[in-house]
Amino acid sequence: QVQLVESGGGLVQAGGSLRLSCAASGRTFSLYSMGWFRQAPGKEHELVAGISWKDDSTYYANSVKGRFTISRDNAKNTMYLQMNNLKPEDTAVYYCAMTLNPNPIADFSPWGLGTQVTVSS
């Protein structure tokens, strides 16, 4: 049974940094592209960043380019999201998800339960 567990969320002031982690189990992690989504209150899920299993190519939403960095460690079955220069509009529940698609922008399933990130102004 596949399991994705996010950690690293919390409360931070604007301009600060957080590093999220997503630990995966139950599947061969290296064969899956991974992604970070977020959902703010009253808004739809947004794909924030993705990383391909095929060549580690990455995708970033325009809203986070230059501030967030996605990475993975296949030996540890873990994906990371380094978030710098955080803004209040980054406040959301952050979820990780996986997909067999080598292009890490679609077909994500399953998802983790999420970790809350709150950025105060």
Coordinates of N, CA and C in Angstrom, one line a residue:
Q1 N 0.8 -1.2 0.0 CA 0.0 0.0 0.0 C 0.9 1.2 0.0
V2 N 0.7 2.1 -1.0 CA 1.5 3.3 -1.1 C 1.1 4.3 0.0
Q3 N 2.1 5.0 0.5 CA 1.9 6.0 1.5 C 2.8 7.2 1.3
L4 N 2.2 8.4 1.3 CA 3.0 9.6 1.2 C 2.8 10.4 2.5
V5 N 3.9 10.8 3.1 CA 3.7 11.6 4.4 C 4.5 12.9 4.2
E6 N 3.8 14.0 4.3 CA 4.5 15.3 4.3 C 4.9 15.8 5.7
S7 N 5.9 16.5 5.7 CA 6.4 17.1 7.0 C 7.1 18.4 6.7
G8 N 7.3 19.2 7.8 CA 8.1 20.4 7.6 C 7.3 21.7 7.6
G9 N 6.0 21.6 7.6 CA 5.2 22.8 7.5 C 5.3 23.6 8.9
G10 N 4.7 24.8 8.9 CA 4.7 25.5 10.1 C 4.4 27.0 9.9
L11 N 4.6 27.8 10.9 CA 4.4 29.2 10.8 C 5.7 30.0 10.7
V12 N 5.7 30.9 9.7 CA 7.0 31.6 9.4 C 6.6 33.0 9.0
Q13 N 7.5 34.0 9.3 CA 7.2 35.3 8.9 C 7.5 35.5 7.4
A14 N 6.9 36.5 6.8 CA 7.2 36.8 5.4 C 8.7 37.1 5.2
G15 N 9.2 36.5 4.1 CA 10.7 36.6 3.9 C 11.5 35.4 4.4
G16 N 10.8 34.6 5.2 CA 11.5 33.4 5.8 C 11.5 32.2 4.9
S17 N 12.0 31.1 5.4 CA 12.1 29.9 4.6 C 11.6 28.7 5.4
L18 N 11.2 27.7 4.6 CA 10.8 26.4 5.2 C 11.2 25.3 4.2
R19 N 11.5 24.1 4.7 CA 11.8 23.0 3.8 C 10.8 21.9 4.1
L20 N 10.0 21.6 3.1 CA 9.0 20.5 3.2 C 9.7 19.2 2.8
S21 N 9.2 18.1 3.4 CA 9.7 16.8 3.0 C 8.5 15.9 2.7
C22 N 8.6 15.0 1.8 CA 7.6 14.0 1.5 C 8.3 12.6 1.4
A23 N 7.9 11.8 2.4 CA 8.5 10.4 2.5 C 7.5 9.5 1.8
A24 N 8.0 8.7 0.9 CA 7.1 7.7 0.2 C 7.5 6.3 0.6
S25 N 6.5 5.5 0.6 CA 6.7 4.0 0.8 C 5.6 3.3 0.1
G26 N 5.9 2.0 -0.2 CA 4.9 1.1 -0.9 C 5.1 1.0 -2.4
R27 N 5.9 1.9 -3.0 CA 6.1 1.8 -4.4 C 7.6 2.1 -4.7
T28 N 8.1 1.8 -5.9 CA 9.4 2.0 -6.3 C 9.5 3.5 -6.6
F29 N 10.0 4.3 -5.6 CA 10.0 5.7 -5.7 C 10.7 6.3 -6.9
S30 N 11.8 5.7 -7.3 CA 12.5 6.2 -8.5 C 11.8 6.1 -9.8
L31 N 10.7 5.3 -9.9 CA 10.0 5.2 -11.1 C 8.8 6.1 -11.2
Y32 N 8.7 7.1 -10.3 CA 7.6 8.0 -10.2 C 8.1 9.4 -10.3
S33 N 7.4 10.2 -11.1 CA 7.5 11.7 -11.0 C 6.8 12.1 -9.8
M34 N 7.2 13.2 -9.2 CA 6.6 13.7 -7.9 C 6.2 15.1 -8.1
G35 N 5.3 15.5 -7.3 CA 4.8 16.9 -7.4 C 4.4 17.4 -6.0
W36 N 4.5 18.7 -5.9 CA 4.0 19.5 -4.7 C 2.8 20.3 -5.2
F37 N 1.7 20.1 -4.5 CA 0.5 20.9 -4.7 C 0.2 21.7 -3.5
R38 N -0.6 22.8 -3.6 CA -1.1 23.5 -2.4 C -2.6 23.9 -2.6
Q39 N -3.2 24.1 -1.5 CA -4.6 24.5 -1.6 C -4.8 25.5 -0.5
A40 N -5.1 26.7 -0.9 CA -5.5 27.8 0.1 C -7.0 27.8 0.3
P41 N -7.4 28.3 1.5 CA -8.8 28.4 1.8 C -9.6 29.0 0.6
G42 N -10.7 28.3 0.2 CA -11.5 28.9 -0.8 C -11.0 28.8 -2.2
K43 N -9.8 28.2 -2.4 CA -9.2 28.1 -3.7 C -9.0 26.6 -4.1
E44 N -8.8 26.4 -5.4 CA -8.6 25.1 -5.9 C -7.1 24.7 -5.7
H45 N -6.9 23.4 -5.8 CA -5.5 22.9 -5.8 C -4.7 23.5 -6.9
E46 N -3.5 23.8 -6.6 CA -2.5 24.4 -7.5 C -1.3 23.5 -7.5
L47 N -0.8 23.1 -8.7 CA 0.5 22.5 -8.8 C 1.6 23.5 -8.6
V48 N 2.4 23.3 -7.6 CA 3.4 24.3 -7.3 C 4.7 23.9 -8.0
A49 N 5.1 22.6 -7.9 CA 6.4 22.2 -8.5 C 6.3 20.7 -8.8
G50 N 7.0 20.2 -9.8 CA 7.1 18.8 -10.1 C 8.5 18.5 -10.5
I51 N 8.8 17.2 -10.4 CA 10.1 16.7 -10.8 C 10.0 15.3 -11.4
S52 N 10.6 15.2 -12.5 CA 10.4 14.0 -13.4 C 11.3 12.8 -12.9
W53 N 10.7 11.6 -13.0 CA 11.5 10.4 -12.7 C 12.5 10.1 -13.7
K54 N 12.2 10.6 -15.0 CA 13.0 10.2 -16.1 C 14.4 10.9 -16.1
D55 N 14.4 12.2 -15.9 CA 15.6 13.0 -16.0 C 15.8 14.1 -15.0
D56 N 14.9 14.0 -13.9 CA 14.9 15.1 -12.9 C 14.6 16.5 -13.4
S57 N 14.0 16.5 -14.6 CA 13.6 17.9 -15.0 C 12.5 18.4 -14.1
T58 N 12.3 19.7 -14.0 CA 11.4 20.2 -13.1 C 10.4 21.2 -13.7
Y59 N 9.3 21.4 -13.0 CA 8.3 22.3 -13.4 C 8.0 23.2 -12.2
Y60 N 7.8 24.5 -12.4 CA 7.4 25.4 -11.3 C 6.3 26.3 -11.8
A61 N 5.4 26.5 -10.9 CA 4.3 27.5 -11.2 C 5.0 28.9 -11.2
N62 N 4.5 29.8 -12.0 CA 5.1 31.1 -12.2 C 5.1 31.8 -10.8
S63 N 4.2 31.5 -10.0 CA 4.1 32.2 -8.7 C 5.2 31.9 -7.7
V64 N 5.9 30.8 -8.0 CA 7.0 30.4 -7.1 C 8.4 30.3 -7.7
K65 N 8.5 30.5 -9.0 CA 9.7 30.5 -9.7 C 10.7 31.4 -9.1
G66 N 12.0 30.9 -8.9 CA 13.0 31.7 -8.3 C 13.0 31.7 -6.8
R67 N 11.9 31.2 -6.2 CA 11.8 31.1 -4.7 C 11.8 29.7 -4.2
F68 N 11.2 28.8 -4.9 CA 11.0 27.4 -4.4 C 11.9 26.5 -5.3
T69 N 12.4 25.5 -4.6 CA 13.3 24.5 -5.3 C 12.8 23.1 -4.9
I70 N 12.5 22.3 -5.9 CA 12.1 20.9 -5.7 C 13.3 20.0 -5.9
S71 N 13.4 19.0 -5.1 CA 14.4 18.0 -5.3 C 14.0 16.6 -4.8
R72 N 14.8 15.6 -5.1 CA 14.4 14.3 -4.6 C 15.7 13.5 -4.3
D73 N 15.5 12.6 -3.4 CA 16.6 11.7 -3.0 C 16.1 10.3 -3.1
N74 N 16.4 9.6 -4.3 CA 15.8 8.3 -4.5 C 16.3 7.3 -3.5
A75 N 17.5 7.4 -3.0 CA 18.0 6.5 -2.0 C 17.2 6.6 -0.7
K76 N 16.6 7.7 -0.4 CA 15.8 7.9 0.8 C 14.3 7.9 0.6
N77 N 13.9 7.7 -0.7 CA 12.5 7.7 -1.0 C 11.8 9.0 -0.6
T78 N 12.5 10.1 -0.7 CA 12.0 11.3 -0.2 C 12.2 12.4 -1.2
M79 N 11.2 13.3 -1.2 CA 11.2 14.5 -2.1 C 11.1 15.7 -1.1
Y80 N 11.7 16.8 -1.6 CA 11.8 18.0 -0.8 C 11.3 19.2 -1.6
L81 N 10.9 20.2 -0.8 CA 10.5 21.5 -1.4 C 11.1 22.6 -0.5
Q82 N 12.2 23.2 -1.0 CA 12.8 24.3 -0.3 C 12.1 25.6 -0.7
M83 N 11.6 26.3 0.3 CA 10.8 27.5 0.0 C 11.4 28.7 0.7
N84 N 11.9 29.6 -0.1 CA 12.6 30.8 0.3 C 11.8 32.0 0.0
N85 N 12.1 33.1 0.7 CA 11.4 34.4 0.5 C 9.9 34.2 0.5
L86 N 9.4 33.5 1.5 CA 7.9 33.2 1.6 C 7.1 34.4 1.7
K87 N 5.9 34.4 1.1 CA 5.0 35.5 1.1 C 3.7 35.0 1.7
P88 N 2.9 36.0 2.3 CA 1.6 35.6 2.9 C 0.7 34.8 1.9
E89 N 0.8 35.1 0.6 CA 0.0 34.4 -0.4 C 0.5 32.9 -0.6
D90 N 1.6 32.5 0.0 CA 2.0 31.1 0.0 C 1.3 30.3 1.1
T91 N 0.5 30.9 1.9 CA -0.2 30.2 3.0 C -1.2 29.2 2.3
A92 N -1.0 28.0 2.7 CA -1.9 26.9 2.2 C -1.5 25.6 2.8
V93 N -2.3 24.6 2.6 CA -2.0 23.2 2.9 C -1.2 22.7 1.7
Y94 N 0.0 22.1 1.9 CA 0.8 21.6 0.9 C 0.8 20.1 0.9
Y95 N 0.5 19.6 -0.3 CA 0.4 18.1 -0.5 C 1.5 17.6 -1.5
C96 N 2.0 16.4 -1.2 CA 2.8 15.8 -2.3 C 2.0 14.7 -2.9
A97 N 2.4 14.4 -4.2 CA 1.7 13.4 -4.9 C 2.6 12.8 -5.9
M98 N 2.3 11.6 -6.5 CA 3.1 10.9 -7.4 C 2.4 10.6 -8.7
T99 N 3.2 10.4 -9.8 CA 2.6 10.0 -11.1 C 3.6 9.2 -11.9
L100 N 3.1 8.3 -12.7 CA 4.0 7.6 -13.6 C 4.4 8.4 -14.8
N101 N 3.7 9.5 -15.0 CA 3.9 10.4 -16.2 C 5.3 11.0 -16.1
P102 N 6.2 10.8 -17.1 CA 7.5 11.4 -17.0 C 7.5 12.9 -17.0
N103 N 6.4 13.5 -17.5 CA 6.2 14.9 -17.4 C 5.4 15.3 -16.2
P104 N 6.1 15.9 -15.2 CA 5.4 16.0 -13.9 C 4.4 17.1 -13.7
I105 N 3.4 17.1 -14.6 CA 2.4 18.2 -14.5 C 1.0 17.6 -14.5
A106 N 0.9 16.2 -14.6 CA -0.5 15.7 -14.7 C -0.6 14.3 -14.2
D107 N -1.8 13.8 -14.0 CA -2.1 12.4 -13.6 C -1.5 12.0 -12.3
F108 N -1.6 12.9 -11.3 CA -1.1 12.6 -10.0 C -2.1 11.8 -9.2
S109 N -1.6 10.7 -8.6 CA -2.4 9.9 -7.7 C -1.5 8.8 -7.2
P110 N -1.4 8.5 -5.9 CA -2.1 9.1 -4.8 C -1.5 10.4 -4.3
W111 N -2.2 10.9 -3.3 CA -1.7 12.2 -2.6 C -1.5 11.9 -1.1
G112 N -0.7 12.7 -0.5 CA -0.5 12.7 0.9 C -1.6 13.4 1.6
L113 N -1.5 13.5 2.9 CA -2.6 14.2 3.7 C -2.3 15.7 3.9
G114 N -1.1 16.1 3.6 CA -0.8 17.5 3.6 C -0.2 18.0 4.9
T115 N 0.5 19.2 4.7 CA 1.1 19.9 5.8 C 0.8 21.4 5.7
Q116 N 0.5 22.0 6.8 CA 0.0 23.4 6.8 C 1.3 24.3 6.8
V117 N 1.2 25.3 5.8 CA 2.2 26.4 5.8 C 1.5 27.7 6.0
T118 N 1.9 28.4 7.0 CA 1.3 29.7 7.3 C 2.4 30.8 7.3
V119 N 2.2 31.8 6.5 CA 3.2 32.9 6.4 C 2.5 34.2 6.9
S120 N 3.1 34.7 7.9 CA 2.5 35.9 8.5 C 3.2 37.2 7.9
S121 N 2.4 38.2 7.8 CA 3.0 39.5 7.2 C 3.6 40.3 8.2

